[in-house]
Short mmCIF file of C-alpha atoms in Angstrom, two decimals:
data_model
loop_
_atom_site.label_atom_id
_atom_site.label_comp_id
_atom_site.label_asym_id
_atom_site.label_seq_id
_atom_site.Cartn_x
_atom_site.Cartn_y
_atom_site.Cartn_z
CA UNK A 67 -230.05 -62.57 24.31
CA UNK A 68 -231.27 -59.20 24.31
CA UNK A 69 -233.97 -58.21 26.62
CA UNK A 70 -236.47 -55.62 24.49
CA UNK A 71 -239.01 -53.83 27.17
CA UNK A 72 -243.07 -53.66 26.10
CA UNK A 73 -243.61 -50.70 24.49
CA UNK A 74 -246.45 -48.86 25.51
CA UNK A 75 -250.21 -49.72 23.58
CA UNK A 76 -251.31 -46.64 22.67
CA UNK A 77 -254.15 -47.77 20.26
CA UNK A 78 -255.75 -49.61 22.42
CA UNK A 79 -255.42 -47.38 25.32
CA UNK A 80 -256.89 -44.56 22.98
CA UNK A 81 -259.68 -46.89 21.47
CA UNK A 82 -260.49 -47.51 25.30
CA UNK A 83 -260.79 -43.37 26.22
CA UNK A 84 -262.44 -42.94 22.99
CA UNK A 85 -265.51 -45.40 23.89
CA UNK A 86 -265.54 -44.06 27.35
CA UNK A 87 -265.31 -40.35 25.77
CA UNK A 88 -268.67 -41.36 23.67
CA UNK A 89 -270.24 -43.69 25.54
CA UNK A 90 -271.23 -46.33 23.04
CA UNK A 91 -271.57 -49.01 25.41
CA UNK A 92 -273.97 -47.06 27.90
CA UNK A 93 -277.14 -46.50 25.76
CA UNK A 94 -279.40 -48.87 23.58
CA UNK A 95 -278.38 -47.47 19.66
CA UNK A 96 -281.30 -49.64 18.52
CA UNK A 97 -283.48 -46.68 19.20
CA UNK A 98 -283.42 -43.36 17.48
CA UNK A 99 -282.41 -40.49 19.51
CA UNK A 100 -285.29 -38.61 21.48
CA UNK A 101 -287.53 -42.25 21.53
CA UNK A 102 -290.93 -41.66 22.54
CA UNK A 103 -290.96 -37.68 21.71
CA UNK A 104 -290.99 -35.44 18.95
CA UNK A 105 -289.87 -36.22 15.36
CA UNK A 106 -286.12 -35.90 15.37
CA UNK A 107 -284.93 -33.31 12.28
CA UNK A 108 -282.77 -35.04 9.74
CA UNK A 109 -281.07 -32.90 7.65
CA UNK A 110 -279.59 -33.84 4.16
CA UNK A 111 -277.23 -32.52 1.19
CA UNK A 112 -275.75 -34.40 -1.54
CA UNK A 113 -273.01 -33.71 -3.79
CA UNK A 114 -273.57 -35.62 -7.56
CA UNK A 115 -269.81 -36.70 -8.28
CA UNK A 116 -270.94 -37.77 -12.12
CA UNK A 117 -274.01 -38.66 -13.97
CA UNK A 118 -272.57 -41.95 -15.72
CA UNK A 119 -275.68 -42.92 -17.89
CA UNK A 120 -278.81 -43.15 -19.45
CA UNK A 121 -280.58 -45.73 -20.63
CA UNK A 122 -283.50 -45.77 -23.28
CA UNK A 123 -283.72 -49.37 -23.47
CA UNK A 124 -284.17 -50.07 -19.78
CA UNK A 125 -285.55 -46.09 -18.74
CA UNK A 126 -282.97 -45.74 -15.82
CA UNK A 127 -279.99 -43.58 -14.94
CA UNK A 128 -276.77 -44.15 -13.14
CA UNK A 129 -275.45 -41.14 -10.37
CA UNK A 130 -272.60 -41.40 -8.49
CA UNK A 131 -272.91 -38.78 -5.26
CA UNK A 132 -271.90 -38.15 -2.10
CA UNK A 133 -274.90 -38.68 0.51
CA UNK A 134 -274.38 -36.81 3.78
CA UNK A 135 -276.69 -36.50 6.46
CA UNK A 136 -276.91 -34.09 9.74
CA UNK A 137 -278.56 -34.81 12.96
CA UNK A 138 -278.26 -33.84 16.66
CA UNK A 139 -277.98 -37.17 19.16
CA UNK A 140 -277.27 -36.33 23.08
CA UNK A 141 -276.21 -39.69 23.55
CA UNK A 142 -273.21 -38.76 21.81
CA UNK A 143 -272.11 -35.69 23.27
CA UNK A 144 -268.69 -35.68 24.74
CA UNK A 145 -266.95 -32.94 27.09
CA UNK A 146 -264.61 -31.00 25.01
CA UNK A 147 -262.34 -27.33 25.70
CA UNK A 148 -261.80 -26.56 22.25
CA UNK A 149 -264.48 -27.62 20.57
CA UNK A 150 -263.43 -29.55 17.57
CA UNK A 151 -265.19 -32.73 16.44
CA UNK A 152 -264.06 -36.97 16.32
CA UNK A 153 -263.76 -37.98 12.89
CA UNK A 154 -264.33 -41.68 12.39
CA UNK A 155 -264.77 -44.31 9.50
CA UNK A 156 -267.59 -46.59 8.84
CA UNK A 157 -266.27 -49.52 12.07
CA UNK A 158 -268.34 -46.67 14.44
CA UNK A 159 -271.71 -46.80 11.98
CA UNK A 160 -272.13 -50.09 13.22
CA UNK A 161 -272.17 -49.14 16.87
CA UNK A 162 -274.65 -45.89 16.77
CA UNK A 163 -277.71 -45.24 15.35
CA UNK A 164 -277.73 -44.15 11.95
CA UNK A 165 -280.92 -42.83 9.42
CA UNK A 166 -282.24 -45.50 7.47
CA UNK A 167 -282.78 -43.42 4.59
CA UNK A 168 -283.31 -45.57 0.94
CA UNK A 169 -283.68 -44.47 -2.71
CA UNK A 170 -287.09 -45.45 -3.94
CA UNK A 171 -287.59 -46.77 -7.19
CA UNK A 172 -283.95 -47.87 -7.14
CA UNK A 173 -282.86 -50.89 -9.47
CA UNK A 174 -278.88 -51.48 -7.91
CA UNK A 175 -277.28 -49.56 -5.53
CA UNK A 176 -274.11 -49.81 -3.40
CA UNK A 177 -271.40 -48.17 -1.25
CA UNK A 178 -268.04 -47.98 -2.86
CA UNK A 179 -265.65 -49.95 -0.57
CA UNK A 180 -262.45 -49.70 -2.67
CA UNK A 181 -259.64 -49.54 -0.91
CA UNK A 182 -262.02 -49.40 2.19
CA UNK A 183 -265.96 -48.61 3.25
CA UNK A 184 -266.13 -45.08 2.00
CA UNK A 185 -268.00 -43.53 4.77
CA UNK A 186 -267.20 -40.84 7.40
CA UNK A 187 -268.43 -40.03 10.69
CA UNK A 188 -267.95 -36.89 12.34
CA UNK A 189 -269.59 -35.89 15.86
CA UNK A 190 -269.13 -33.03 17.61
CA UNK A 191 -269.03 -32.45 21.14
CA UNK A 192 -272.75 -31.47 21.75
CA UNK A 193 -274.02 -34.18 20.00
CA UNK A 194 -274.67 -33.14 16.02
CA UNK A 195 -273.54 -36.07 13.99
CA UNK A 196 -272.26 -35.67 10.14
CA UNK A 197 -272.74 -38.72 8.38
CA UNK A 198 -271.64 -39.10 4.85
CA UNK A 199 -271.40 -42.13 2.46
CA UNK A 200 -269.68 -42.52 -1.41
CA UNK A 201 -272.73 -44.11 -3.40
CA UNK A 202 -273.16 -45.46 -7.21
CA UNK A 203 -277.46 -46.00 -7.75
CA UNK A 204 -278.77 -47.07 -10.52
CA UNK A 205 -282.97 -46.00 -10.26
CA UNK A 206 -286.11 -45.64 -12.59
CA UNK A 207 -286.40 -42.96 -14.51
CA UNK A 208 -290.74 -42.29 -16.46
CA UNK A 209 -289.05 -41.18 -20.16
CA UNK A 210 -291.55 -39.91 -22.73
CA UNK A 211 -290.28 -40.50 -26.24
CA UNK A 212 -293.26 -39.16 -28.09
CA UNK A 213 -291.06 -36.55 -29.30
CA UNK A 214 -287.73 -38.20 -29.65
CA UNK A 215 -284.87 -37.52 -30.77
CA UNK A 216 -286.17 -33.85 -30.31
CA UNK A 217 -287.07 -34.41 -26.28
CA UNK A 218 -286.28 -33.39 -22.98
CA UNK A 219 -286.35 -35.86 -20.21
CA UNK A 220 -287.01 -35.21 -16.43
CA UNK A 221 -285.54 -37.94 -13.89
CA UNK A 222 -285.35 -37.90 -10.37
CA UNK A 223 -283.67 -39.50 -7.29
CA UNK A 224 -286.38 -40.01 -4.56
CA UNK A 225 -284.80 -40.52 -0.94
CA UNK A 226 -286.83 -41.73 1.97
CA UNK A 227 -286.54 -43.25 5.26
CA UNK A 228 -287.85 -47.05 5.39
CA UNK A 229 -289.03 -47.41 8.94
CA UNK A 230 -289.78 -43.76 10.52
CA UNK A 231 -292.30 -41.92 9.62
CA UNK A 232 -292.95 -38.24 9.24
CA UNK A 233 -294.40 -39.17 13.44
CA UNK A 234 -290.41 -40.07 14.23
CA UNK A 235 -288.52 -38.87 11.60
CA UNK A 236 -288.25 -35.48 10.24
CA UNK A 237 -286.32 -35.55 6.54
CA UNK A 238 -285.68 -32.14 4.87
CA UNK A 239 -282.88 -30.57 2.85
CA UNK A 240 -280.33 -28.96 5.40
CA UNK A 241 -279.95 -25.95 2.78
CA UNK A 242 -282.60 -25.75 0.68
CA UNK A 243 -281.72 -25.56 -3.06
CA UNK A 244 -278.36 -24.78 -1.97
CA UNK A 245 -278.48 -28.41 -0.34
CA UNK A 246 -277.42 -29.61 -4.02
CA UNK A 247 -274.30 -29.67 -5.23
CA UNK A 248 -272.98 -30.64 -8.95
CA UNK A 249 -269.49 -30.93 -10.54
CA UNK A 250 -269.05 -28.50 -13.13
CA UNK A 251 -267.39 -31.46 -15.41
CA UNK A 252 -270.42 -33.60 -15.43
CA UNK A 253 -271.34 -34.21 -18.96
CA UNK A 254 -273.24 -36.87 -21.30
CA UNK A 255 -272.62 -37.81 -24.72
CA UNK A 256 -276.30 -37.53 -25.75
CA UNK A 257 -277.85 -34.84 -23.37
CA UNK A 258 -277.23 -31.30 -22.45
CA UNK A 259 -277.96 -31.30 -18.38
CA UNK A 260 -280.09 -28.35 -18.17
CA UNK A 261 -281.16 -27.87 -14.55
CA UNK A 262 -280.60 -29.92 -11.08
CA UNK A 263 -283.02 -28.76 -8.08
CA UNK A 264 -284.33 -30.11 -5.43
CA UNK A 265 -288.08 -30.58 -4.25
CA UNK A 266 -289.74 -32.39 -0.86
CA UNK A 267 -293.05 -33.86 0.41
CA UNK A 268 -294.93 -36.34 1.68
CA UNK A 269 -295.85 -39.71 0.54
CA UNK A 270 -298.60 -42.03 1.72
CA UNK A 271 -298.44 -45.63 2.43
CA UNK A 272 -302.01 -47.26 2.67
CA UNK A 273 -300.53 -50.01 5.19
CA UNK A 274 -298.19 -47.75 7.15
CA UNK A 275 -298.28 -43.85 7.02
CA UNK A 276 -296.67 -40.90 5.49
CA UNK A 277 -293.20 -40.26 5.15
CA UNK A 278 -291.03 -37.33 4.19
CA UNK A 279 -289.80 -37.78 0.51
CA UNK A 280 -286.72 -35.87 -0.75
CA UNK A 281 -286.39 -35.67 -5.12
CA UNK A 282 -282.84 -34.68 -6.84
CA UNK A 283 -284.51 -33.69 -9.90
CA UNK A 284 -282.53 -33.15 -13.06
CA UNK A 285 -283.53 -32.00 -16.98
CA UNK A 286 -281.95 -33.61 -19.83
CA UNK A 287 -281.78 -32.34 -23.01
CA UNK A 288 -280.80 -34.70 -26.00
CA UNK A 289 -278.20 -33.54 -28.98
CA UNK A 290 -279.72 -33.42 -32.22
CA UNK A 291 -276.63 -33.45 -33.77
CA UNK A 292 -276.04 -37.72 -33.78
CA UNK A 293 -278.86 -38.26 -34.71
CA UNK A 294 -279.10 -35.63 -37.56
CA UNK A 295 -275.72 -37.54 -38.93
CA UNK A 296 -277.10 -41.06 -38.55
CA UNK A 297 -280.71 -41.04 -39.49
CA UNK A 298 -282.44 -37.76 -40.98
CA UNK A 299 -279.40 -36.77 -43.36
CA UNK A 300 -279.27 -40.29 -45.06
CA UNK A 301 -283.52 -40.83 -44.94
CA UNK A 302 -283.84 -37.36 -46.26
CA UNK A 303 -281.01 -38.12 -49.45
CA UNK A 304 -282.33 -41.37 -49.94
CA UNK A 305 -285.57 -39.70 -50.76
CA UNK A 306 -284.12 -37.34 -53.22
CA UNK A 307 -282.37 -40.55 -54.38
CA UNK A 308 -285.56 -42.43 -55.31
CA UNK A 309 -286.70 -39.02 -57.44
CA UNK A 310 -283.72 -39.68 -59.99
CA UNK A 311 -286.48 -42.24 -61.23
CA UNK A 312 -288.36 -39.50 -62.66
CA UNK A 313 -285.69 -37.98 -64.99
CA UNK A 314 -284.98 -42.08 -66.37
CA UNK A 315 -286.31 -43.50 -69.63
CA UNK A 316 -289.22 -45.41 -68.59
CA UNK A 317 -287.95 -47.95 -71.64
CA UNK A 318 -284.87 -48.74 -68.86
CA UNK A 319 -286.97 -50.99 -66.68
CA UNK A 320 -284.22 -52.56 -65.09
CA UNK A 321 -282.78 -49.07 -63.96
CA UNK A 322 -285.90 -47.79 -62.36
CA UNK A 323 -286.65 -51.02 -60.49
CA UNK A 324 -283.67 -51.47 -59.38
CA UNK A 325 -283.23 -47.77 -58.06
CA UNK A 326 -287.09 -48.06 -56.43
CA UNK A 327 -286.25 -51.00 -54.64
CA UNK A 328 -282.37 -50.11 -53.37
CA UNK A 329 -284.33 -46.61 -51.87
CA UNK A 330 -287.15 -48.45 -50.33
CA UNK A 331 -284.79 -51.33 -48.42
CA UNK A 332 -282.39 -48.68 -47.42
CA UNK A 333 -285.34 -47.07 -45.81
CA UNK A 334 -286.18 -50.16 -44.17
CA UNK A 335 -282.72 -50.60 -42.55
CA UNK A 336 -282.21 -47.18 -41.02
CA UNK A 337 -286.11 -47.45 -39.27
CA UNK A 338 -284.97 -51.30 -37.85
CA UNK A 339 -281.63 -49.46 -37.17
CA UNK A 340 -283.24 -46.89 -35.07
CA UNK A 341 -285.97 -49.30 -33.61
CA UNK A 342 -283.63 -51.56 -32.28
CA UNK A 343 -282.25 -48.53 -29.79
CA UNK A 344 -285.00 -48.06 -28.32
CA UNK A 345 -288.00 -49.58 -26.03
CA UNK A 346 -290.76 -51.24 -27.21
CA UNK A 347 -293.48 -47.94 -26.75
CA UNK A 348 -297.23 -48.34 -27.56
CA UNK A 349 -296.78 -44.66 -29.13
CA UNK A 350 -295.31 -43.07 -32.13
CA UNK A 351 -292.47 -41.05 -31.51
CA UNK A 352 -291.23 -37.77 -33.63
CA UNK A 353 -288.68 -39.67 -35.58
CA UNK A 354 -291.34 -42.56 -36.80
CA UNK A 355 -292.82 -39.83 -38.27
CA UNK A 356 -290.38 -38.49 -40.32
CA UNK A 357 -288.76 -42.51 -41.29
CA UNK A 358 -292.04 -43.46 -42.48
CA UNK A 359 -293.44 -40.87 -44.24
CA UNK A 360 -290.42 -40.70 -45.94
CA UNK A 361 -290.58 -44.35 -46.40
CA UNK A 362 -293.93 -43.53 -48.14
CA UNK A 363 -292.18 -41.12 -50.56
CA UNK A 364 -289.77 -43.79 -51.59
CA UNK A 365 -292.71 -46.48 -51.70
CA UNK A 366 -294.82 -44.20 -54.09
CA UNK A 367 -291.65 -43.39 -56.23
CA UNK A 368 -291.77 -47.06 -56.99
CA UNK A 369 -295.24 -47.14 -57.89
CA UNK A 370 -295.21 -44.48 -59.90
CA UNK A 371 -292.87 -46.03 -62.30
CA UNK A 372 -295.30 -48.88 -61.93
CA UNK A 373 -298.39 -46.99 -63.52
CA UNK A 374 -296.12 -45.18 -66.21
CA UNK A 375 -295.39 -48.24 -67.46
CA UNK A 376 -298.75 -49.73 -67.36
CA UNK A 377 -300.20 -46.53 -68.96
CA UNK A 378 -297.41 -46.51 -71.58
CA UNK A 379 -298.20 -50.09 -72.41
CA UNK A 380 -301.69 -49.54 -72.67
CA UNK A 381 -301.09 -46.27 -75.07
CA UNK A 382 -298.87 -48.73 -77.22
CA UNK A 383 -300.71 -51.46 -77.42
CA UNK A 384 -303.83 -49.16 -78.63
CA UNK A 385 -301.02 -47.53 -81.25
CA UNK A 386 -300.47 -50.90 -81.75
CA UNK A 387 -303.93 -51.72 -82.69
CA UNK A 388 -304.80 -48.25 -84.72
CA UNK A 389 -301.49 -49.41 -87.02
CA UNK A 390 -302.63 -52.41 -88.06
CA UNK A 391 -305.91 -50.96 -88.98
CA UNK A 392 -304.83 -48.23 -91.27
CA UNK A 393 -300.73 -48.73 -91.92
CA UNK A 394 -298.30 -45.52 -91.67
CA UNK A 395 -296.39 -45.84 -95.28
CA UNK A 396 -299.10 -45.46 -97.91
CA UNK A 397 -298.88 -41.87 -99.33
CA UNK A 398 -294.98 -41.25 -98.36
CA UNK A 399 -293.16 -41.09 -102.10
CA UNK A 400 -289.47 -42.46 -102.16
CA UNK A 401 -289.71 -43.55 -98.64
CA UNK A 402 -288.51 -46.82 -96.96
CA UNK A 403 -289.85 -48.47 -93.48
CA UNK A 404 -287.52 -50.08 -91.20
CA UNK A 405 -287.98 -51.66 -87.25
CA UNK A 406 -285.51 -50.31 -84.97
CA UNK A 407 -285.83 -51.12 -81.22
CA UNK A 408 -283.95 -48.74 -78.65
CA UNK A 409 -280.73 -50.04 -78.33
CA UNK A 410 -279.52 -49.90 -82.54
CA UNK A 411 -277.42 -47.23 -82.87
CA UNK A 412 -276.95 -44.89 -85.75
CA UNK A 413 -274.63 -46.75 -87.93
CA UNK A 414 -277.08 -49.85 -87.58
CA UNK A 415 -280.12 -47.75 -88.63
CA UNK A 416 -277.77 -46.62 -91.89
CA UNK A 417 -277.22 -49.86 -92.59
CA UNK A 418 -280.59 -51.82 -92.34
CA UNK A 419 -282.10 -48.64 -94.30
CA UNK A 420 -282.37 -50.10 -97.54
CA UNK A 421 -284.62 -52.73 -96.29
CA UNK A 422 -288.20 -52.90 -96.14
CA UNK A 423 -290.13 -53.86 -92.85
CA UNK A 424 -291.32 -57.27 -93.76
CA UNK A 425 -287.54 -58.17 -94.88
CA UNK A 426 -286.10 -57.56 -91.74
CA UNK A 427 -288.77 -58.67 -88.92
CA UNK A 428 -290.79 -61.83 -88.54
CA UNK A 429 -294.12 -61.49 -88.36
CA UNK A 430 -294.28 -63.26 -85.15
CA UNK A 431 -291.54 -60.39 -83.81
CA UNK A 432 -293.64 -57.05 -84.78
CA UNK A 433 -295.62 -57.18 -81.66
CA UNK A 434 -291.63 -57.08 -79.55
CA UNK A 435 -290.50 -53.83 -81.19
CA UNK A 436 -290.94 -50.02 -81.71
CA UNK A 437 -291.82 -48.57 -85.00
CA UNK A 438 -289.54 -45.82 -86.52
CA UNK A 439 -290.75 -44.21 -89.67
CA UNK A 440 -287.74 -42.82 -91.54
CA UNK A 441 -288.42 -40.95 -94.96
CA UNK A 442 -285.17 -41.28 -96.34
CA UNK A 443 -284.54 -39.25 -99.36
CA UNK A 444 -281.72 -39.56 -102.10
CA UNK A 445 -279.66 -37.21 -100.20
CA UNK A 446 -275.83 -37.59 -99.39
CA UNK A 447 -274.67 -39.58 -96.56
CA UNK A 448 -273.30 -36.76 -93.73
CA UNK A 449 -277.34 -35.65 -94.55
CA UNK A 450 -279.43 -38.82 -93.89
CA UNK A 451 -277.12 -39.09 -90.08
CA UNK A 452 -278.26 -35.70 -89.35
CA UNK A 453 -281.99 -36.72 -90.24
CA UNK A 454 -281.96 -39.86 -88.02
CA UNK A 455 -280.02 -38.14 -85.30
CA UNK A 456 -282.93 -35.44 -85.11
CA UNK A 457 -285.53 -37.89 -85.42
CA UNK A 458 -284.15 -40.18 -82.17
CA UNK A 459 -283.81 -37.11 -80.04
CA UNK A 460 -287.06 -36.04 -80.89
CA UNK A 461 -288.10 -39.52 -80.20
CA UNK A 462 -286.12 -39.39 -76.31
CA UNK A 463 -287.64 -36.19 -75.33
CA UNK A 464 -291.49 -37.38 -76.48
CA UNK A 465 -290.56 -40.44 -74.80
CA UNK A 466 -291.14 -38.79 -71.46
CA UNK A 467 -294.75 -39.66 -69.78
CA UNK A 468 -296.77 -36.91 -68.55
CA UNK A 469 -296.64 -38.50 -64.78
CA UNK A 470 -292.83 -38.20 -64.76
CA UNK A 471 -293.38 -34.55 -65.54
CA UNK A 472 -295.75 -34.10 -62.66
CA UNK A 473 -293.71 -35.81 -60.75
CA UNK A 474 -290.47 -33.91 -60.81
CA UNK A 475 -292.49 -31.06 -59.38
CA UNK A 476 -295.08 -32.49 -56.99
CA UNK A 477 -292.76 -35.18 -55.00
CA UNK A 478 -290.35 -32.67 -54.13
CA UNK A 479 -292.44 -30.03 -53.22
CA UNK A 480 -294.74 -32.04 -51.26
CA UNK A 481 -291.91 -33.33 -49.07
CA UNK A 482 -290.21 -29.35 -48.52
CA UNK A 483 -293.60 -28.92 -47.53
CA UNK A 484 -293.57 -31.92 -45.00
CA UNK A 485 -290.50 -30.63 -43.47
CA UNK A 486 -291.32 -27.27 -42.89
CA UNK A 487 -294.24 -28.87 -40.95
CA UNK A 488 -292.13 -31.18 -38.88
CA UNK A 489 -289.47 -28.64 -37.52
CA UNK A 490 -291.74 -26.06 -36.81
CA UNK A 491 -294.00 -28.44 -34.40
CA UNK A 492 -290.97 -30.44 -32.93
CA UNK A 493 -288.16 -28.55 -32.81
#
């Protein structure tokens, strides 16, 4: 059989040089560099890879960024004649010492680790240490809806270290505002992002002492254009919808209440609708306003059918009364009296008009229909249809109450007049 001669293990003979070359095993990495003295300087940049979401319901956000740190440690300093830095994955982090920096008021956090641990490692030969991690965090974010959907929203990303204070641990941006980088492709499908900076200081902790605090800040502003679409449009035509009322017989009860009440549960469904989007607040927010006042418009439209009815049953039932007292037909030569109520047509009222009043109605039945005097004369045919047809359109147009009038005018002005209010003080 073929003898095969042992190649040569050059991994392991460079994994051996390369914990000689840094000296892992020779110093206690439980300790931050410089123990005992002066704060060590920690500088930090990110890079925000995408802004994935934001959440009303829950008032958090979702970042994806790259978190890199900078720091000098001597214990990792390593003789070198051109001067280039070790590059190493996340098996060293284990080894060395490493910043214990944390996002406060996170809810989830975590390291991508697909296909591997993304972190990297990079030390250079007299000592300064690069240390930069891949990380999705999901943290709180204070929203103020009180004027939603016409608001702008101001969340941050607060990094701090967990066990160092500002005695040990110096944390700072390495570059200032420039330590904040942004893809130019990050976008939302709600908000316009308006403005990433970065701010510092300290925070206090009653039980164990200040600590440097770094913010990512970001402004958010929200489209107008969704919600425009999905809730102002159809609240503002099913207003306008509920006015039609106004220009309906108030004889065609059915119509009107039917109209009134399809407006006022439409209006109901779009404020659930929007309601159901959003958190429970203790406040009123911009676009309660504007659902329920326009709910009130609908509401009133309804009652105001309700009192022109009442009011035009009240007027009839004193006509009613006056009638009875002192009848209508004495005094009118060759005239006959007919009841018509308003769904005979013309042909019917030809027909019946030979007929007095107490030959066509019941007694018991004159209290159930409308009284229309016709004075119909010995005149041809083609003559007496143009007489009735005059008399019933007179009839349609008095038919109109005087609050159906006012109405066409003072609903629709009043609620121009409510919207030139509401943009101008929340747009």
């Amino acid at each position: 059989s073929p003898i095969y001669r042992r190649n040569h293990d050059v991994t392991k003979t460079w994994r051996g040089k390369t914990e000689q070359l840094l000296r892992v095993d020779d110093h206690d990495f439980s300790m931050r560099p410089a123990f005992g003295g002066p704060a060590i300087p920690v500088g930090v940049d990110v890079q925000v890879e995408s802004l994935d979401s934001i959440s009303e319901v829950d008032m958090d956000f979702t970042m994806t960024l790259y978190l890199r740190h900078y720091w000098k440690d001597e214990r990792l300093s390593f003789p070198s004649t051109n001067n280039k830095s070790m590059t190493f994955d996340g098996r060293l982090v284990k080894k060395i010492w490493v910043p214990d920096v944390f996002f406060v008021h996170s809810k989830r956090s975590f390291i991508h680790d697909t296909t591997t641990e993304n972190i990297m490692l990079r030390v250079f030969p007299d000592g300064h240490v690069l240390y930069s991690m891949r990380i999705t965090v999901t943290a709180m974010c204070n929203m103020d809806f009180s004027h939603f959907p016409l608001d702008s929203q101001t969340c941050s990303l607060e990094l701090e270290s967990y066990a160092y204070t500002d005695e040990d641990l110096m944390l700072y941006w390495k570059n200032g505002n420039e330590s904040l980088k942004t893809d130019e492709k990050i976008s939302l499908s709600q908000f316009l992002i308006q403005k990433f900076h970065t701010t510092s200081r300290l925070a206090f902790y009653s039980s164990t002492g200040w600590y440097n605090r770094l913010y990512i800040n970001f402004t958010l502003r929200r489209h107008i254009f969704f919600f425009l679409l999905q809730t102002y449009f159809p609240a503002t035509l099913m207003v306008m919808l509920s006015w039609v009322s106004f220009w309906i017989d108030h004889r065609a009860v059915p119509a009107r209440v039917s109209l009134g009440i399809t407006t006022v549960l439409t209006m109901s469904t779009i404020i659930t609708g929007v309601n159901a989007s959003m958190p429970r607040v203790s406040y009123i927010k911009a676009v309660d306003i504007y659902l329920w006042v326009s709910f009130v418009f609908v509401f009133l439209s309804v009652l105001e059918y309700a009192a022109v009815n009442y009011l035009t049953t009240v007027q009839e039932w004193k006509e009613r009364k006056l009638r009875e007292r002192s009848p209508c037909t004495g005094g009118i030569p060759h005239s006959k009296t007919m009841m018509l109520d308003g769904n005979y047509s013309e042909f019917d009222a030809n027909s019946l008009s030979g007929y007095t009043r107490n030959q066509m109605v019941p007694e018991e039945e004159k209290q159930e229909k409308i009284i229309v005097h016709l004075a119909i004369s010995n005149e041809s045919n083609p003559s007496r249809k143009r007489g009735l047809r005059g008399h019933v359109g007179l009839r349609i147009i008095q038919n109109t109450h005087a609050i159906d009038k006012y109405s066409r005018l003072v609903f629709p002005g009043t609620y121009i007049f409510f919207n030139l209010i509401y943009w101008s003080v929340f747009s």
